[in-house]
mmCIF file of C-alpha atoms in Angstrom:
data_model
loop_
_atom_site.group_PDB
_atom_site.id
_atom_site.type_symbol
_atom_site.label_atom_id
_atom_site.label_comp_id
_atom_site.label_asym_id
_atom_site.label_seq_id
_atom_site.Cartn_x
_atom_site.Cartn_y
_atom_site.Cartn_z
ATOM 1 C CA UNK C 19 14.495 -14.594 -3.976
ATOM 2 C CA UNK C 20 14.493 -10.965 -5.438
ATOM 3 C CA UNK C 21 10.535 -10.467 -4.584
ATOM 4 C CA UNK C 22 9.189 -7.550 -6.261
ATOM 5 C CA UNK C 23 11.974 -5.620 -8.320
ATOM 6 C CA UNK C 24 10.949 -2.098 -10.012
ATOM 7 C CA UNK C 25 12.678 -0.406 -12.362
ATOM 8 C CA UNK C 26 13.741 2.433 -12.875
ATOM 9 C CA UNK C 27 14.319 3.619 -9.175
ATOM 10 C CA UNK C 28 14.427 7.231 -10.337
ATOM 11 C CA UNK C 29 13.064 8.970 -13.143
ATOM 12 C CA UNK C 30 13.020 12.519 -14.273
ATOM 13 C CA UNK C 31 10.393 13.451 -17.293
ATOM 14 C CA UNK C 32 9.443 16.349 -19.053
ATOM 15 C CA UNK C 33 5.524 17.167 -19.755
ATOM 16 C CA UNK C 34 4.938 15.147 -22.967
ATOM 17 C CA UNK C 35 7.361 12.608 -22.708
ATOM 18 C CA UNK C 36 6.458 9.159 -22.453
ATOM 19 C CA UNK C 37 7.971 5.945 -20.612
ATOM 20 C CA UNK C 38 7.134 2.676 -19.126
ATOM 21 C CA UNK C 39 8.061 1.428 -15.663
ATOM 22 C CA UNK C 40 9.397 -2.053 -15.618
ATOM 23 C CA UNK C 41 7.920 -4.626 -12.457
ATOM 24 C CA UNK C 42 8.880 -8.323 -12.162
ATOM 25 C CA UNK C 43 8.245 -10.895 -9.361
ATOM 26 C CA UNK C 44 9.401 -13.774 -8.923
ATOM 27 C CA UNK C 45 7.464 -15.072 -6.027
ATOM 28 C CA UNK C 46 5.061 -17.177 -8.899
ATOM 29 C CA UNK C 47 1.945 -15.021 -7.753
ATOM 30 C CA UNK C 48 -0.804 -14.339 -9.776
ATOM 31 C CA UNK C 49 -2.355 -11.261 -9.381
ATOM 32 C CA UNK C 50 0.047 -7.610 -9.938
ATOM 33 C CA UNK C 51 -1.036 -3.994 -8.856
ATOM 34 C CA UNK C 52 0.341 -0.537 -9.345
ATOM 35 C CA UNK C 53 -0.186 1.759 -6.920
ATOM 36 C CA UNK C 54 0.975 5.988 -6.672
ATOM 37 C CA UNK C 55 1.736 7.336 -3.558
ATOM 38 C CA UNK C 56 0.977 11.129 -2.939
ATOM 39 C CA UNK C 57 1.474 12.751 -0.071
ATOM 40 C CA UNK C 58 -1.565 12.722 2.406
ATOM 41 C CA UNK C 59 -3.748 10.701 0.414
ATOM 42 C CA UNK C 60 -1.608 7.035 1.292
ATOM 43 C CA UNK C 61 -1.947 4.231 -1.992
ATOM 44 C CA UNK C 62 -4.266 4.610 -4.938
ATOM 45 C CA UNK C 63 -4.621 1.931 -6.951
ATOM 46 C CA UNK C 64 -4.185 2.953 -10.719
ATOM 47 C CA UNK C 65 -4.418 -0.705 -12.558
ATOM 48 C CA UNK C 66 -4.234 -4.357 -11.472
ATOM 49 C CA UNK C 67 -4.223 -8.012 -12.726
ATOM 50 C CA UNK C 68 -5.791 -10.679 -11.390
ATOM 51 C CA UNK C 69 -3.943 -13.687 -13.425
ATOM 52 C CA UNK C 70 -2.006 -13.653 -16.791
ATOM 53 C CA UNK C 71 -3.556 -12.083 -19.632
ATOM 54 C CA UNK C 72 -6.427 -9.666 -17.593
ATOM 55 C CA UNK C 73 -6.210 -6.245 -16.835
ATOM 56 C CA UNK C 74 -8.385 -3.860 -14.776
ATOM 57 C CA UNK C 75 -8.623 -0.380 -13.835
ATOM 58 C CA UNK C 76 -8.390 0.448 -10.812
ATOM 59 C CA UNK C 77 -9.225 4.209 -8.775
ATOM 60 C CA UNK C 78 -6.929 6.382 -10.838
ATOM 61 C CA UNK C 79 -6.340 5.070 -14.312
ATOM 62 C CA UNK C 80 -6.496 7.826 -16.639
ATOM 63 C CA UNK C 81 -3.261 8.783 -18.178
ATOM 64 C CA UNK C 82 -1.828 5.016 -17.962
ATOM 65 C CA UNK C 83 -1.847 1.923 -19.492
ATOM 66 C CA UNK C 84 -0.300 -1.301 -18.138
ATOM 67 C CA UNK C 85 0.748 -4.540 -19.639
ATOM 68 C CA UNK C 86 0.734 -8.264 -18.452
ATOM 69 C CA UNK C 87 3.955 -9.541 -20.177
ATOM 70 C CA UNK C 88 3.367 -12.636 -18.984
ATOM 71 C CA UNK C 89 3.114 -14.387 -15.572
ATOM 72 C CA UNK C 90 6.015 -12.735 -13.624
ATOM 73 C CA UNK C 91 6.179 -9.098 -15.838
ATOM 74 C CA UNK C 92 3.839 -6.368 -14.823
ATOM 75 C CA UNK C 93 4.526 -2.480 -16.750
ATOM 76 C CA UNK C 94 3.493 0.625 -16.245
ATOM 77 C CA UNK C 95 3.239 2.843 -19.249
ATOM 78 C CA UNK C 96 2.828 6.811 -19.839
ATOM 79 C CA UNK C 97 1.862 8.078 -22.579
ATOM 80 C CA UNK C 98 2.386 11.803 -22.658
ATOM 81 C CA UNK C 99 3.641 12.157 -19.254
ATOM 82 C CA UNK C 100 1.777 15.413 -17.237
ATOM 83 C CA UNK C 101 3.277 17.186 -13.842
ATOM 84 C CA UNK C 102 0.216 15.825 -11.925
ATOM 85 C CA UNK C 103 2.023 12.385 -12.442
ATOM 86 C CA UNK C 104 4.810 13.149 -10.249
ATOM 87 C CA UNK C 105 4.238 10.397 -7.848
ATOM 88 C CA UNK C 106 5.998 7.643 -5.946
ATOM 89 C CA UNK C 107 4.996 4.304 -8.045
ATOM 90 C CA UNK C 108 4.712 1.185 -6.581
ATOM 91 C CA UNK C 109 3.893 -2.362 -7.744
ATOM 92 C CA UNK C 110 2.645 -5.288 -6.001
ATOM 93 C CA UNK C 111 1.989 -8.610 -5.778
ATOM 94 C CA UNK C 112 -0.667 -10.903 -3.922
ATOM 95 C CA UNK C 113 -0.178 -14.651 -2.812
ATOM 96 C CA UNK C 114 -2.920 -16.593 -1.954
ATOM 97 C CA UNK C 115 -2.764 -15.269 1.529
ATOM 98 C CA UNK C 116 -3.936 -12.111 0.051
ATOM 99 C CA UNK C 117 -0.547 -10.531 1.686
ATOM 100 C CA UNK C 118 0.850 -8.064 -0.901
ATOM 101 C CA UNK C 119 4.289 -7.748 -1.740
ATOM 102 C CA UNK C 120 5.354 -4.655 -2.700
ATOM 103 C CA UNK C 121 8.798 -3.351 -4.706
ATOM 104 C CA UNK C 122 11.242 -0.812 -3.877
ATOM 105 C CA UNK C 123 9.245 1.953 -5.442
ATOM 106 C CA UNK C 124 9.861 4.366 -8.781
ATOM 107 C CA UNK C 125 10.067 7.854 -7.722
ATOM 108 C CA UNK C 126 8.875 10.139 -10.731
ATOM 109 C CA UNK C 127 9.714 13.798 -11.180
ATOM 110 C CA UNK C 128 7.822 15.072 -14.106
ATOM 111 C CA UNK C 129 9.188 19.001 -15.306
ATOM 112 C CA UNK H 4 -17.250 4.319 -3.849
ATOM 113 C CA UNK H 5 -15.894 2.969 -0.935
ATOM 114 C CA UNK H 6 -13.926 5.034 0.982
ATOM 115 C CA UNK H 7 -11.197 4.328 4.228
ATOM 116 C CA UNK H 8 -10.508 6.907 6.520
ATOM 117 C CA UNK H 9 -7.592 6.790 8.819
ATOM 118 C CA UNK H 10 -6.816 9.301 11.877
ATOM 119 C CA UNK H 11 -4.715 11.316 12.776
ATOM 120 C CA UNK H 12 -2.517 12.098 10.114
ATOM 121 C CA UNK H 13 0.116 13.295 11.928
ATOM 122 C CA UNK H 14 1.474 12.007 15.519
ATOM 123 C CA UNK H 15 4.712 13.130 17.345
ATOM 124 C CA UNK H 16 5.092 10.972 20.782
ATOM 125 C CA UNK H 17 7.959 10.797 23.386
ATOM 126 C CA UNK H 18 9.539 6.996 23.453
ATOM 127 C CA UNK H 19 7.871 5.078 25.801
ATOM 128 C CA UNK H 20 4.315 6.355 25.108
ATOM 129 C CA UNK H 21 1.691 4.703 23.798
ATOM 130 C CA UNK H 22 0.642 5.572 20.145
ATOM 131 C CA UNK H 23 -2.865 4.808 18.483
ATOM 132 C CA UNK H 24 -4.025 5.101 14.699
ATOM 133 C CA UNK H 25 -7.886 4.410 13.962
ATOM 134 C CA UNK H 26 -9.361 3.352 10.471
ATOM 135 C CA UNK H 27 -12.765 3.212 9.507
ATOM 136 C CA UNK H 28 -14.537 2.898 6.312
ATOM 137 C CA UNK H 29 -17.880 3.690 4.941
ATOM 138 C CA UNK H 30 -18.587 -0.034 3.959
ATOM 139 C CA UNK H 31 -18.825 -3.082 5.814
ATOM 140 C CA UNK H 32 -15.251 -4.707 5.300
ATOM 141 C CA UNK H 33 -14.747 -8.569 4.440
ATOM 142 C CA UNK H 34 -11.062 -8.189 5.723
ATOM 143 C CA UNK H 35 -8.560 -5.366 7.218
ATOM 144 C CA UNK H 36 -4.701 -5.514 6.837
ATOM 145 C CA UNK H 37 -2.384 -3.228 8.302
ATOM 146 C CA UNK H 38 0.796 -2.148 6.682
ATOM 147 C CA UNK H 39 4.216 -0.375 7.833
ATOM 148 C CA UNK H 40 6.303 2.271 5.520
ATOM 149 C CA UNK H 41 9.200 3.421 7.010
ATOM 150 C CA UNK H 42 10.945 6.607 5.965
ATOM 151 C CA UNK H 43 12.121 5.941 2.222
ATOM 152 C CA UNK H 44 10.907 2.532 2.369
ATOM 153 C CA UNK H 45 8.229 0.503 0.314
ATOM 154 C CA UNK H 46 5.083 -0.797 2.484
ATOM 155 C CA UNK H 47 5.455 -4.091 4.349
ATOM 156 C CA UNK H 48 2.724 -6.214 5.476
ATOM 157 C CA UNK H 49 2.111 -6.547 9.178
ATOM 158 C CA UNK H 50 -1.324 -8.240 10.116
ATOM 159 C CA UNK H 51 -4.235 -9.484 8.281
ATOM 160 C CA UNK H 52 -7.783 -9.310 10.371
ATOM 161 C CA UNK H 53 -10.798 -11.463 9.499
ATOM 162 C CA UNK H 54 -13.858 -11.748 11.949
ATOM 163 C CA UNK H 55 -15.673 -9.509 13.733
ATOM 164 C CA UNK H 56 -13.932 -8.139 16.920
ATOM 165 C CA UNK H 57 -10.828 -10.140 16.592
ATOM 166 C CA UNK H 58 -7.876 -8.449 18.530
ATOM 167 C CA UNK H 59 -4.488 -9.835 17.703
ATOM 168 C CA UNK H 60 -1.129 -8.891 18.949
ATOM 169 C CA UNK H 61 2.214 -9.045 17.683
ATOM 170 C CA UNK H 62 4.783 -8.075 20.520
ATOM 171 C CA UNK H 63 4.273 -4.279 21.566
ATOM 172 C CA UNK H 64 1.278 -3.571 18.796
ATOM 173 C CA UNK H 65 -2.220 -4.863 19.364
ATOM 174 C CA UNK H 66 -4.811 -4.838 15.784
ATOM 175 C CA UNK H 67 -8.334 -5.080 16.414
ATOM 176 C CA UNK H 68 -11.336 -5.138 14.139
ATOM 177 C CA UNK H 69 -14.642 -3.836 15.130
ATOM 178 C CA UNK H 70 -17.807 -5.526 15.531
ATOM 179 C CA UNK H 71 -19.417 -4.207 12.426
ATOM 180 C CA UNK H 72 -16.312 -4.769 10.340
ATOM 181 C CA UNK H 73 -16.514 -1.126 9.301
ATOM 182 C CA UNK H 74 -13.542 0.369 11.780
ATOM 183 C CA UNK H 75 -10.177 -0.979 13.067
ATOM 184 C CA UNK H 76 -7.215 0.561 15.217
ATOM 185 C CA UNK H 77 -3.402 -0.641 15.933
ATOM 186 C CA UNK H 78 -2.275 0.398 19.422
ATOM 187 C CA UNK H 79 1.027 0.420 19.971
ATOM 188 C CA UNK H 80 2.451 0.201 23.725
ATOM 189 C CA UNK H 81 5.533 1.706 24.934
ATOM 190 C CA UNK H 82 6.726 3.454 21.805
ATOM 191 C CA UNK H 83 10.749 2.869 20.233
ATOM 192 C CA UNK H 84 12.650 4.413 17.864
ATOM 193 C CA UNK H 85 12.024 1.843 15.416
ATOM 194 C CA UNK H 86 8.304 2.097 15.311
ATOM 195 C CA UNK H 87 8.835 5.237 13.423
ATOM 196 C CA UNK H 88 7.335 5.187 10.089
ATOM 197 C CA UNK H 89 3.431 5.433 8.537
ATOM 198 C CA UNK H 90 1.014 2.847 8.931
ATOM 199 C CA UNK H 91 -1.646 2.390 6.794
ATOM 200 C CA UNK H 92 -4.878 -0.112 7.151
ATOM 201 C CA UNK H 93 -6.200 -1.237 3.990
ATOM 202 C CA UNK H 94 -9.915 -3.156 3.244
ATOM 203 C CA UNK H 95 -11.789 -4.911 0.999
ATOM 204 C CA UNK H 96 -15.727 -4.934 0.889
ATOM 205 C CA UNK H 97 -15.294 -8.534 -1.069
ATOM 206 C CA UNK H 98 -12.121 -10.713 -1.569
ATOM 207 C CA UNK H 99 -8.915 -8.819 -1.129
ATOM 208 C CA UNK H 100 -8.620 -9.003 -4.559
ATOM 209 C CA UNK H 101 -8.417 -4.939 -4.846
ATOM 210 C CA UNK H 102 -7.612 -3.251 -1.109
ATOM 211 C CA UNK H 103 -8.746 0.152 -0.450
ATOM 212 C CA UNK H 104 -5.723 2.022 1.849
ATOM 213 C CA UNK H 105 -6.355 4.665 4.025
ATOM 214 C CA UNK H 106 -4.148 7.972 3.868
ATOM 215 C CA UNK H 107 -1.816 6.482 6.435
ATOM 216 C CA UNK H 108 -0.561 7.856 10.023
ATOM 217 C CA UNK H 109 2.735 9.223 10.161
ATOM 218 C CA UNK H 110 4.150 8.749 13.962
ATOM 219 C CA UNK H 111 7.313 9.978 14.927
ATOM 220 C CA UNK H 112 9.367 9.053 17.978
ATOM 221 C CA UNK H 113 11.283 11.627 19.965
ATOM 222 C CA UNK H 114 13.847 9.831 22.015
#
């Protein structure tokens, strides 16, 4: 079992551009999360889903939209990417022992 | 909103001390978990705590959660090398649907 797999590991942006970060587990869970790390201020939740199909926002959600492919597929979109963006990005996953599972991380540089 | 606080920030100790990192939050928590980030790494799941003034220990690390369910602390005996790393708690005022982490404590071991 892969777990939680994130992709791309790296990423390098300029202001305006936009991309989408790719999550997938395969661990049959049901509820996803995407998190940024910043330095001093630990994991912020930006979106999360609870099952297939929903969507919520979590603390930091402006500037992002996410999609629930389908049960195992979890992405992270930008828009119009901003240098206040420049984060660490991780996803997660929850079993029913509410332990989360996180990936490898996406570490995004945006010029 | 609610809010988790973790202290210090910062702690530099000799191998073989003791290390302590306290959390508290401004609402009363259903649950606590306690997480582990080494240097470069993604966060890993140590301990989940449930009812009021449970202490559990897992080899050199002790978790306990206060009698209000509003603060909890990981104490580590007898610091190693491999201990290094940030460790954050994270609560939920409900299910652990959506965790609230706390800005992490970064501890460094000087051997």
């Amino acid at each position: 079992n892969a777990g939680v797999t994130q992709t791309p590991k790296f990423q390098v942006l300029k202001t305006g551009q936009s991309m989408t970060l790719q999550c997938a587990q395969d661990m049959n869970h049901n509820s996803m999360y995407w998190y940024r790390q910043d330095p001093g201020m630990g994991l912020r939740l930006i979106y999360y889903s609870a099952s297939e199909g929903t969507t919520d926002k979590g603390e930091v959600p402006n500037g992002y939209n996410v999609s629930r492919l389908n049960k195992r597929e979890f992405s992270l979109r930008l828009e119009s990417a901003a240098p206040s963006q420049t984060s660490v990005y991780f996803c997660a996953s929850r079993d029913r022992a509410d332990i989360q599972y996180f990936g490898a991380g996406t570490r995004l540089s945006v010029l | 909103g609610q809010q988790v606080m973790q202290i210090p920030q910062y702690q530099h100790v000799q191998e073989g001390e003791d290390f302590t990192t306290y959390c508290n939050s401004s609402t009363t928590l259903s649950n606590i978990q306690w997480y582990k980030q080494r240097p470069g790494g993604h966060p890993v799941f140590l301990i989940q705590l449930v009812k009021s003034g449970e202490v559990k220990k897992q080899k050199r690390l002790t978790f306990q959660f206060g009698e209000a369910k509003k603060n909890s602390s990981l104490h580590i005996t007898a610091t190693q090398t491999t201990d290094v790393g940030t460790y954050f708690c994270a609560g939920s005022p409900g299910s652990a649907r959506q965790l609230t982490f706390g800005s992490g404590t970064q501890l460094t071991v000087l051997p």
